[in-house]
Coordinates of C-alpha atoms and ligand atoms in Angstrom, one line a residue:
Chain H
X49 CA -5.9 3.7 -27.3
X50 CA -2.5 3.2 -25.8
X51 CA -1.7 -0.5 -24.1
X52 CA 1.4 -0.3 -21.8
X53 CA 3.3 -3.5 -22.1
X54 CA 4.3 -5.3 -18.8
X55 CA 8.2 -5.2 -19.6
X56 CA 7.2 -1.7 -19.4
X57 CA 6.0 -1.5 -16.5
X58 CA 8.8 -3.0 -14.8
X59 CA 11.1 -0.3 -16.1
X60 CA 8.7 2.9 -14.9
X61 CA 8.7 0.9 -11.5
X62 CA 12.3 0.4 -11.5
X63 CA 13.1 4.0 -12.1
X64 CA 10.2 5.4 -9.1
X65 CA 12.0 3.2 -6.5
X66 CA 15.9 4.1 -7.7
X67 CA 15.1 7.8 -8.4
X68 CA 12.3 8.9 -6.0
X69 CA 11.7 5.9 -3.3
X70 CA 8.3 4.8 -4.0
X71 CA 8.2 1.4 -4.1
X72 CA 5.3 0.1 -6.0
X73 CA 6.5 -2.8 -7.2
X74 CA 4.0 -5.0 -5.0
X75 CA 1.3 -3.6 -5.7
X76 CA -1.6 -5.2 -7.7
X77 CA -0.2 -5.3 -11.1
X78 CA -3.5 -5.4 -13.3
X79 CA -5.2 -2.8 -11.6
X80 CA -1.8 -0.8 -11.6
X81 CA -2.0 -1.3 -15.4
X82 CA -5.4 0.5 -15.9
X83 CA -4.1 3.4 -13.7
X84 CA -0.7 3.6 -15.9
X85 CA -2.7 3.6 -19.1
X86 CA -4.9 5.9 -17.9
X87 CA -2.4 8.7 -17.0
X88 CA -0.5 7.8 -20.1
X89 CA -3.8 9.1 -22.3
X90 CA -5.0 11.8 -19.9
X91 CA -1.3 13.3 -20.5
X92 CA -1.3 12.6 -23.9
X93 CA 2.3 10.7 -24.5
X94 CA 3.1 10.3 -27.7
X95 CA 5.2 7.6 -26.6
X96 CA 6.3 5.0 -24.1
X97 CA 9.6 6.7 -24.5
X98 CA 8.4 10.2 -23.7
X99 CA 6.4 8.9 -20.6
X100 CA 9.7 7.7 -18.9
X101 CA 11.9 11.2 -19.9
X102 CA 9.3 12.6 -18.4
X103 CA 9.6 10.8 -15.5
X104 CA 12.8 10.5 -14.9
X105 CA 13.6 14.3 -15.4
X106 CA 10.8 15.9 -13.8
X107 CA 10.4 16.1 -10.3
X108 CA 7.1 18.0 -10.3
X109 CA 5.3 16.1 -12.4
X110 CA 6.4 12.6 -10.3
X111 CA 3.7 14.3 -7.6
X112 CA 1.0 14.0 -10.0
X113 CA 2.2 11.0 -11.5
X114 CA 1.9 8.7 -8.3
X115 CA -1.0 11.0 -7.4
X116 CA -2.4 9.0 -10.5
X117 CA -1.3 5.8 -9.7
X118 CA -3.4 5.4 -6.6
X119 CA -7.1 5.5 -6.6
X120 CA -8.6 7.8 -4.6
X121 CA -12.3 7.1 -4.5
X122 CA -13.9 7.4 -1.0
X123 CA -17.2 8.2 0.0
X124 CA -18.8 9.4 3.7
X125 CA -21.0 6.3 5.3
X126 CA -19.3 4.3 2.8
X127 CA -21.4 0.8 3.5
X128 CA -23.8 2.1 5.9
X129 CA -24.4 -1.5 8.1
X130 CA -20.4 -1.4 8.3
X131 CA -20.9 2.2 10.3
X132 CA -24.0 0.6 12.1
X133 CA -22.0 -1.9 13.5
X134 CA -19.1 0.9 14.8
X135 CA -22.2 2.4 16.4
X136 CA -23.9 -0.6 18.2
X137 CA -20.9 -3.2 18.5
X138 CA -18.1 -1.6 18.9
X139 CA -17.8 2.1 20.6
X140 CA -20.0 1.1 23.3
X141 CA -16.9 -0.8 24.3
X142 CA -14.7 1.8 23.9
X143 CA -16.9 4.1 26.0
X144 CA -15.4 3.3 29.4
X145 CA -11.3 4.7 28.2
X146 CA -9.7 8.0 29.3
X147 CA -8.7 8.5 25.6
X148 CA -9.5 6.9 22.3
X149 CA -6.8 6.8 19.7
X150 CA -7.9 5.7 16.3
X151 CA -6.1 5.1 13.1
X152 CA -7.3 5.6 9.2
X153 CA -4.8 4.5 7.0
X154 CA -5.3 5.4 3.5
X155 CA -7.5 8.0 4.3
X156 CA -7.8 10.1 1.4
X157 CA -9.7 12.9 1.3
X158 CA -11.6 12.3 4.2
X159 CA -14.7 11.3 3.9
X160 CA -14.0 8.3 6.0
X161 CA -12.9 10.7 9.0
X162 CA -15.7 12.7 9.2
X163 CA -17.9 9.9 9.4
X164 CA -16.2 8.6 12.4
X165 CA -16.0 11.9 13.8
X166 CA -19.5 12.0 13.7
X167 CA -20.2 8.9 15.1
X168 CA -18.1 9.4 18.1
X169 CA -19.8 12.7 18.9
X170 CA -23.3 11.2 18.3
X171 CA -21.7 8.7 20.8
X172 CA -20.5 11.7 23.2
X173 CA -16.7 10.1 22.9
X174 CA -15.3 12.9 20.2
X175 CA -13.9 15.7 23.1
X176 CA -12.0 12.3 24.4
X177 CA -10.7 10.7 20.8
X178 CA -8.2 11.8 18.4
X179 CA -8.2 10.6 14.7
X180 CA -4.9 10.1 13.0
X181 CA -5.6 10.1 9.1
X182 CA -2.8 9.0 7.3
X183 CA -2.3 8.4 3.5
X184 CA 0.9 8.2 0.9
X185 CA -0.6 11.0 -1.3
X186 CA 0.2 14.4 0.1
X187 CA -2.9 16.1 -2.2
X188 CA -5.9 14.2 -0.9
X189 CA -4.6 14.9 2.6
X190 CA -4.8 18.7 1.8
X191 CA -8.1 18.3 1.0
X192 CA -8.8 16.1 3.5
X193 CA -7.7 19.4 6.0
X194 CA -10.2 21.5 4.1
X195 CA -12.7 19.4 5.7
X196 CA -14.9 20.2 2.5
X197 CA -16.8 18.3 0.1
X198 CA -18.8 18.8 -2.8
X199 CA -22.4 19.8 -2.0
X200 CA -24.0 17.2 -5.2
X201 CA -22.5 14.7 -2.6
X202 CA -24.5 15.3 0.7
X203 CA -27.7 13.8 -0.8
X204 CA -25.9 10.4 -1.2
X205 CA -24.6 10.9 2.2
X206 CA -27.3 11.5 4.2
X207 CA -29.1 9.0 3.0
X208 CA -26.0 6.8 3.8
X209 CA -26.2 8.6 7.0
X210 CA -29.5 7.8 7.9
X211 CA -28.9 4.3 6.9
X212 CA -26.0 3.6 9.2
X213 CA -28.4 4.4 12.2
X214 CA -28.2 8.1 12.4
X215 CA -30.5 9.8 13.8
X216 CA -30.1 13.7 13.5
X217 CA -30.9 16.1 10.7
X218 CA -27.1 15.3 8.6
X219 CA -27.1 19.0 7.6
X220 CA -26.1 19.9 11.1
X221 CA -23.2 19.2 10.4
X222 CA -21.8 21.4 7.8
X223 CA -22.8 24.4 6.4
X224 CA -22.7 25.6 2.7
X225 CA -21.2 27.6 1.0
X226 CA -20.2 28.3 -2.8
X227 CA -20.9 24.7 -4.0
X228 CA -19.6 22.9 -1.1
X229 CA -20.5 21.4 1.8
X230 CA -17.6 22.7 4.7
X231 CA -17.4 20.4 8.0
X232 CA -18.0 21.9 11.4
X233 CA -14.6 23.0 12.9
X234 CA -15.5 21.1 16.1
X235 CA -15.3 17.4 14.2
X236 CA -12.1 18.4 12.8
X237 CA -10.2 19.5 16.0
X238 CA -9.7 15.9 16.7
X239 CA -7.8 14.7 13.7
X240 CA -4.5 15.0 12.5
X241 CA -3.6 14.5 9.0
X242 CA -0.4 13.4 8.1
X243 CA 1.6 11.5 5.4
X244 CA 2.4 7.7 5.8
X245 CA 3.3 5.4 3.4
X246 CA 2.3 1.8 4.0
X247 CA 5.3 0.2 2.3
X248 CA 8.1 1.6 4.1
X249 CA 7.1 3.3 6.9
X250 CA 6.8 1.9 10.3
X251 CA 3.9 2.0 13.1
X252 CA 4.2 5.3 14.8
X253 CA 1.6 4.5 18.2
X254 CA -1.0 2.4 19.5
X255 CA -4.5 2.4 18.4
X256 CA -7.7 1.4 19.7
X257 CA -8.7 1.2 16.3
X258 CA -7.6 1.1 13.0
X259 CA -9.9 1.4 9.7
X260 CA -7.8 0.4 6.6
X261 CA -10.2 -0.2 3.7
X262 CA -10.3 -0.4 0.2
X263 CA -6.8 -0.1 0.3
X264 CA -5.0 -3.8 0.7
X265 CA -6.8 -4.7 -2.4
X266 CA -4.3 -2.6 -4.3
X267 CA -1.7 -5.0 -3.1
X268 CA -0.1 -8.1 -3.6
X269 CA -0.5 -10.7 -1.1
X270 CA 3.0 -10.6 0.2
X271 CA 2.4 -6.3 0.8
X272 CA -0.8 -7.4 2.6
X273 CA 0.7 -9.2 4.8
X274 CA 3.5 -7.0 6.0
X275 CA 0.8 -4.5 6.4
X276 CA -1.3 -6.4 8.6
X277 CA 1.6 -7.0 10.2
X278 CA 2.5 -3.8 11.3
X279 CA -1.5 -3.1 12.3
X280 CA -0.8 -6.1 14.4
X281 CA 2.1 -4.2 16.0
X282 CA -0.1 -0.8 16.4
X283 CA -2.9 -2.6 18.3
X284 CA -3.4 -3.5 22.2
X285 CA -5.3 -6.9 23.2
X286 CA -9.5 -6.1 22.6
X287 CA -8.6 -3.1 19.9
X288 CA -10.5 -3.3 16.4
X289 CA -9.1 -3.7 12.8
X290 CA -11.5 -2.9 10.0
X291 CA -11.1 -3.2 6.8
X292 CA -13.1 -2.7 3.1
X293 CA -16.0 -4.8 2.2
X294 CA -13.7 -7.5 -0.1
X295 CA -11.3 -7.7 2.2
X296 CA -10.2 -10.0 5.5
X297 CA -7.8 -11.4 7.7
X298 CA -8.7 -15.1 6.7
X299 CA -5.6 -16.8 4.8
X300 CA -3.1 -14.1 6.8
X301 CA -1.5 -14.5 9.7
X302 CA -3.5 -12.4 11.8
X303 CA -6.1 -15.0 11.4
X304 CA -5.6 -16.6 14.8
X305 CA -5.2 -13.6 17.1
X306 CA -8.3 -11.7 15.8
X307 CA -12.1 -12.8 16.1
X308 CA -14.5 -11.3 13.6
X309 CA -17.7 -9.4 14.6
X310 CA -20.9 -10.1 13.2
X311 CA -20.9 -10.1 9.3
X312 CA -19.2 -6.8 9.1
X313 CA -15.4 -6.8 8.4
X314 CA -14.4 -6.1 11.6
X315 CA -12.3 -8.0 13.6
X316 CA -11.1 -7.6 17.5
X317 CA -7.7 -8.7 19.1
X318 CA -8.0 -11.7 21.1
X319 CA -4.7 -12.6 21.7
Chain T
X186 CA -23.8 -23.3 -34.6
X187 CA -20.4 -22.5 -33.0
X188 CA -18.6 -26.0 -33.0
X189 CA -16.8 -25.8 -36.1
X190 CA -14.5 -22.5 -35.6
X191 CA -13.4 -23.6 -32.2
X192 CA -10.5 -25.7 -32.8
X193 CA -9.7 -25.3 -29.0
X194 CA -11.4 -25.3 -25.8
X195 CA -12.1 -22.1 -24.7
X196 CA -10.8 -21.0 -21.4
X197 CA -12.7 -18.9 -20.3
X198 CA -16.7 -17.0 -20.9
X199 CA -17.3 -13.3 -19.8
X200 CA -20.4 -12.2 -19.7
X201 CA -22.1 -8.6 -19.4
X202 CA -25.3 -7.2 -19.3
X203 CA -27.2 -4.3 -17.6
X204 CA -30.9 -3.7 -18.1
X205 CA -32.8 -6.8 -18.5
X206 CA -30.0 -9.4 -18.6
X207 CA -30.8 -10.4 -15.2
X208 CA -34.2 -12.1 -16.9
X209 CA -31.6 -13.9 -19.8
X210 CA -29.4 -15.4 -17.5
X211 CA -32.4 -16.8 -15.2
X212 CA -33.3 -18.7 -18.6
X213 CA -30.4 -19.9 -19.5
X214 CA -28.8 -20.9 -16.2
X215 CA -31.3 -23.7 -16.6
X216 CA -30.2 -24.9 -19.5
X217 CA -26.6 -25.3 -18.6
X218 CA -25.2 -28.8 -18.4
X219 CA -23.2 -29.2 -15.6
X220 CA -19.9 -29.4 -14.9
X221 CA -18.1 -26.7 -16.8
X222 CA -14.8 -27.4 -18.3
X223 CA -14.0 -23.4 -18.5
X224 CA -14.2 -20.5 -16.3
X225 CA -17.5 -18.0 -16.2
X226 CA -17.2 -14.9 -15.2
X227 CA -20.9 -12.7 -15.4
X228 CA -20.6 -8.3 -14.9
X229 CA -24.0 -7.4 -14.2
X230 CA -24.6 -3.3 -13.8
X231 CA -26.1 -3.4 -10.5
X232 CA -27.9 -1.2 -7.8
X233 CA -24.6 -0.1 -5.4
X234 CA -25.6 -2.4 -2.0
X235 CA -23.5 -4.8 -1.0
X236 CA -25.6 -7.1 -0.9
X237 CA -25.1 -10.8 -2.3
X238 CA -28.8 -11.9 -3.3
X239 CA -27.7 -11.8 -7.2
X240 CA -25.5 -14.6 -6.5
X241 CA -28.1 -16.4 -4.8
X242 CA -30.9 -16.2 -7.3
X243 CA -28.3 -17.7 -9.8
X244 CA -27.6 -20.4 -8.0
X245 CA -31.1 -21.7 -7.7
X246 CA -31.4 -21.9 -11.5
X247 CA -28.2 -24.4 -11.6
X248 CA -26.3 -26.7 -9.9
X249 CA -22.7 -24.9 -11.3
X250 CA -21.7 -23.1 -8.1
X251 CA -22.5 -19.5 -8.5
X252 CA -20.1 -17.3 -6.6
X253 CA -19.4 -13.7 -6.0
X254 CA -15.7 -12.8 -6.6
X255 CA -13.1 -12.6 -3.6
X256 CA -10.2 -10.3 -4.1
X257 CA -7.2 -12.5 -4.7
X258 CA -9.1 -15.6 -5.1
X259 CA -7.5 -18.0 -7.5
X260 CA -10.1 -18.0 -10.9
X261 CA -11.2 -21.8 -10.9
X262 CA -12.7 -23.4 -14.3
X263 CA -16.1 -24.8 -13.6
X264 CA -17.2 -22.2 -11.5
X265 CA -19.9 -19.0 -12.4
X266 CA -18.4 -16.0 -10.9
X267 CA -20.1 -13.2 -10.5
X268 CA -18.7 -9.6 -9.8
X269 CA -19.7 -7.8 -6.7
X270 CA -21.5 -4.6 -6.1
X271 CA -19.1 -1.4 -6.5
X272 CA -15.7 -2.7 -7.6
X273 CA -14.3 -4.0 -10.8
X274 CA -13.2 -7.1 -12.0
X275 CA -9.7 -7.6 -12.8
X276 CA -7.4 -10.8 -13.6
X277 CA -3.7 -11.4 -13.1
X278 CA -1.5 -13.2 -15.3
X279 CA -1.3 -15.5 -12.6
X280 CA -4.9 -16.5 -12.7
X281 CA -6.1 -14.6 -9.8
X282 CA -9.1 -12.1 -9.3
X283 CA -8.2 -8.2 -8.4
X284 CA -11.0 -5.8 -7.1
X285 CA -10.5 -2.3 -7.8
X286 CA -13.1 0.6 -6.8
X287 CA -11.6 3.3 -9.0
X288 CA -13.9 5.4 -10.7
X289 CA -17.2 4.2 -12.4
X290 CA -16.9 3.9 -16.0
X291 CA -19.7 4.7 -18.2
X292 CA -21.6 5.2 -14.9
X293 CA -21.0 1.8 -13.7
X294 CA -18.8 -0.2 -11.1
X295 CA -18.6 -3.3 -11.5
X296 CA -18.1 -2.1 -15.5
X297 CA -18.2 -4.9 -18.4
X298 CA -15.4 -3.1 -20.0
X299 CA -12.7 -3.5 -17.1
X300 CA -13.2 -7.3 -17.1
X301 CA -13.6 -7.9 -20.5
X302 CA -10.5 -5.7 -21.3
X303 CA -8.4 -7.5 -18.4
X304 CA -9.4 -10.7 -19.3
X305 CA -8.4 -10.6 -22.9
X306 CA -5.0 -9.3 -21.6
X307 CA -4.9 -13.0 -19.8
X308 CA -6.8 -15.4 -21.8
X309 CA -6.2 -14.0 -25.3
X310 CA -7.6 -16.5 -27.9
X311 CA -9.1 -18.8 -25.6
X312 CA -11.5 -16.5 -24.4
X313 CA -15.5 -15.9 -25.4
X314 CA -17.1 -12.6 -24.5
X315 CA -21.0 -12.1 -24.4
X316 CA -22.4 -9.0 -24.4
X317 CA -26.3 -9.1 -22.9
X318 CA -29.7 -6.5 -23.1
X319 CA -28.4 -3.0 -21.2
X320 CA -29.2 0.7 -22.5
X321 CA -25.8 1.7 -22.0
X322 CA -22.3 1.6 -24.1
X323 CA -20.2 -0.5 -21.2
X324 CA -18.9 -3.5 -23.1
X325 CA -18.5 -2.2 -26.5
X326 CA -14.9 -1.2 -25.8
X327 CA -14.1 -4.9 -23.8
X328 CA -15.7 -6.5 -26.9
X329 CA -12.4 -4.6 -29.3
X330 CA -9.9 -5.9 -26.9
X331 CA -11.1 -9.4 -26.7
X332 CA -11.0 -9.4 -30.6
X333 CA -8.2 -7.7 -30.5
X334 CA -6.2 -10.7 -28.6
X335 CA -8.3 -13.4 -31.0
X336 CA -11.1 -14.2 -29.2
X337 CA -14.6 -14.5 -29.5
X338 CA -17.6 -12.1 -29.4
X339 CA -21.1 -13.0 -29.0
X340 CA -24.1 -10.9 -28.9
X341 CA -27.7 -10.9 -27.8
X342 CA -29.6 -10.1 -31.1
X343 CA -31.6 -7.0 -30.1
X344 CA -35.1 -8.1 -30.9
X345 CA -34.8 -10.2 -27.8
X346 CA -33.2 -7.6 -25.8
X347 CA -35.4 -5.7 -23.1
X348 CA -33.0 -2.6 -23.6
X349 CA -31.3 -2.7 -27.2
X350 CA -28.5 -0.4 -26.6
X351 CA -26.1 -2.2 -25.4
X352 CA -26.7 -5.1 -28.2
X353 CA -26.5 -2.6 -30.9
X354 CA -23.3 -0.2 -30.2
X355 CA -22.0 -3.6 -30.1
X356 CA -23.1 -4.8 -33.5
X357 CA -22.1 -1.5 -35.1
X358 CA -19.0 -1.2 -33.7
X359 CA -17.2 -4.3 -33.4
X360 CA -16.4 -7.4 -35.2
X361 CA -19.4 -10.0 -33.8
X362 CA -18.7 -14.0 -34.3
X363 CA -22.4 -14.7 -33.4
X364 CA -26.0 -12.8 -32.9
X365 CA -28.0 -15.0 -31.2
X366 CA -31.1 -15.3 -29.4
X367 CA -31.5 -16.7 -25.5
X368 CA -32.0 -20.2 -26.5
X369 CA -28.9 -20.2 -28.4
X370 CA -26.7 -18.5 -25.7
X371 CA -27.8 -21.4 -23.7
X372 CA -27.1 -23.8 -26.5
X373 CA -24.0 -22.1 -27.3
X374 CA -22.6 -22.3 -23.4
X375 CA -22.8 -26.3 -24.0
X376 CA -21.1 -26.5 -27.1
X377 CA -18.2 -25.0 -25.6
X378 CA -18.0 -27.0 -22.8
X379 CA -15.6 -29.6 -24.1
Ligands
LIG670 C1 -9.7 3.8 -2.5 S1 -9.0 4.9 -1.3 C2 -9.8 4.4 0.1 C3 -10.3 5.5 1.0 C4 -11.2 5.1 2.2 N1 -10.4 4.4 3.1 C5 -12.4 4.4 1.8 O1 -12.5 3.2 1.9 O2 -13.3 5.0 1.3 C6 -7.3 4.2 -1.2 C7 -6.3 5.2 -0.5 O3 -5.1 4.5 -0.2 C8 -4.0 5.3 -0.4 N2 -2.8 4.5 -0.5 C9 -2.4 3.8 -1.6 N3 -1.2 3.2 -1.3 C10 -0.8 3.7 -0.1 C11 0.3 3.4 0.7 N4 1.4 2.7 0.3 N5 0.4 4.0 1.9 C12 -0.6 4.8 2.4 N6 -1.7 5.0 1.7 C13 -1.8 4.5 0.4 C14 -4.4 6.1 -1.7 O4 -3.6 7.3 -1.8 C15 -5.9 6.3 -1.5 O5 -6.1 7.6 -0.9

């Protein structure tokens, strides 16, 4: 089994920023450490040495590479009382705007999307909202287009569905074909997909919402906070930030400005 | 038992199970005398809710606070910590918890391996890992790299185990300090708090 060492690290880091601008470096180092070892065996490196030439000379195989380094697990429904509480507590409040803009950052493939997409139809609000779905890796967001996912899945999700207060028959909203399980064109014609990288880039509107979750616990504490900053800067006064289930505002600077809802990991802007 | 070949106190206990471990550690919480001098950290294979009633029917068999992990949260000796449903368990050099929900490993997230692994990389020698009942291979491979880095590997002898699996692919293929039944987990937890 290979074991990168941390003086190791530091180099591949070093040579993603100076060669390619991705700026890793404040991400969470352990968990950055698994996903480095892990591409290092899938690839089958002989060496350290051979890793970085790689690296450093390839361009096409720094896509998968930092593909790799992120981790990509989603699922639809993901926490199903978190989506309960998006039904009851918060679009209700939402309800009465001309137009609903809401954010997903780190997005991946989607799953997360359509889920909301769902629940804002369900809620009649969809024809009036537009989802921007951001992430860093341009693959899952090509997927996340297709608006497909594996068929095995939906019997995990509809149970997730049913769970986070839905009430119609979940196949409704897809139909299948060759394995997969292909979203309805109409939940789709409100999103945009687009690449955005947390680290550098800036805020690019304002939100009424933004869901960022299971994605701050990749970073350090000092990333975190710049993030939340600049969801601070996206949001008007009484818009939501949500984030993943081990994650929270408390010990951040936001602290003060936002008020948390009921048990779920949402918070609203109060000041 | 155990005194003699620790020269030093340990820093830190990882513990994992999956099927029927749950029942161990409601018999030896008991028997714990508080406080700890080192850290506990417990990976249990769990259903996926989020839910934190494990950490709750812990801590009504001790007075040791039992907690679930907080991403980021500084690792405190003294304290049981228990991972949470759906992520892993990893530790920074600078002593702090990471949660991670990349993919399951052996079928399981929270996964024994990904702690025990990570916290050899940080405790090295000063660390003790337990490996509980379970009917799956998680922990085997965390057992290597604590030994690996000098530690300490402890396992539940399989005639007490409700699922032996676990217990044995341990046994065969690693280098065990101690096979030991329930009592003398219990017994073993108080000898190494020094
Ligand atoms: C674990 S997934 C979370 C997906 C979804 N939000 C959920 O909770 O199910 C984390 C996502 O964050 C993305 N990500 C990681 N670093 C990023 C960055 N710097 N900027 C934008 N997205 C990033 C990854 O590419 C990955 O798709």
């Amino acid at each position: 089994m290979v074991m990168i060492e941390d003086e190791q690290i530091d180099l591949l880091l070093s040579d993603l920023f100076e060669l390619y601008g991705y700026d890793f470096t404040h991400y969470a180092r352990a968990s950055l450490k698994r996903r480095i070892n892990r591409v290092w065996s899938l690839d089958k490196f002989p060496s350290f040495a051979e890793l970085r030439y790689r690296l450093r000379t390839d361009t096409e195989y720094i896509k998968r590479f930092v593909e790799e380094l992120t981790v990509n697990v989603t699922e639809m429904f993901r926490d199903p009382s978190f989506y309960k509480s998006l039904r009851l507590d918060v679009l209700p409040t939402l309800a009465a705007k001309p137009f609903i803009r809401i954010w997903h950052a780190g997005c991946s493939t989607g799953e997360e999307v359509f889920s909301m997409a769902i629940l804002l139809k369900e809620a009649g609000l969809l024809h009036k909202s537009l989802l921007y779905a951001t992430d860093l890796n341009p693959d899952v967001l090509a997927s996340a287009r297709k608006g497909i996912v594996a068929l095995s899945q939906m019997k995990q999700y509809s149970e997730n569905y049913l769970l986070s207060g839905g009430k119609a028959d979940f196949s409704m909203y897809y139909t299948a074909q060759y394995g997969y399980a292909k979203f309805l064109d109409e939940l789709a014609e409100r999103m945009v997909f687009s690449t955005h990288n947390l680290v550098s880039d800036r805020s690019f509107n304002e939100f009424d919402m933004i869901l960022c979750r299971n994605v701050l616990i990749y970073f350090d504490k000092a990333l975190q906070q710049r993030v939340l900053s600049l969801f601070d800067e996206s949001l008007g006064l009484l818009s939501y930030l949500a984030l993943g289930a081990k994650e929270t505002l408390r010990f951040s600077s936001l602290e003060a400005k936002y008020r948390p809802l009921n048990g779920e990991k949402i918070w609203r802007k109060i000041a | 038992m155990a005194e003699d070949s620790l020269n030093s106190a340990p820093k830190a206990v990882v513990i994992g199970g999956s099927t029927g471990s749950i029942d161990v550690l409601l018999q030896v919480l008991p028997t714990l005398t508080p406080p700890l001098t080192y850290v506990c950290i417990i990976v249990l294979h769990r259903r996926n809710t989020a839910d934190s009633t494990l950490a709750h029917l812990f801590s009504l068999k001790t007075t040791i606070p039992v907690r679930e992990v907080d991403d980021k949260e500084p690792i405190q000796p003294g304290i049981i910590y228990l991972a949470p449903a759906d992520y892993h368990v990893l530790i920074e050099h600078d002593r702090t918890f990471a949660l991670d929900d990349s993919e399951k490993v052996h079928y399981s997230r929270p996964s024994i391996d990904v702690t025990f692994e990570s916290a050899a990389d940080v405790f090295g020698s000063s660390l003790v890992g337990i490996l509980l009942s379970g009917a799956n291979a998680d922990g085997t491979a965390g057992l290597k790299a604590i030994k690996r880095r000098g530690g300490m590997l402890v396992i539940q002898q399989p005639e007490t185990a409700q699922a032996t699996m676990m217990p044995q692919q341990a046994i065969l293929n690693t280098q065990v300090d101690y096979i030991l039944d329930i009592k003398e987990i219990g017994t073993l937890l108080n000898n190494l708090n020094l």
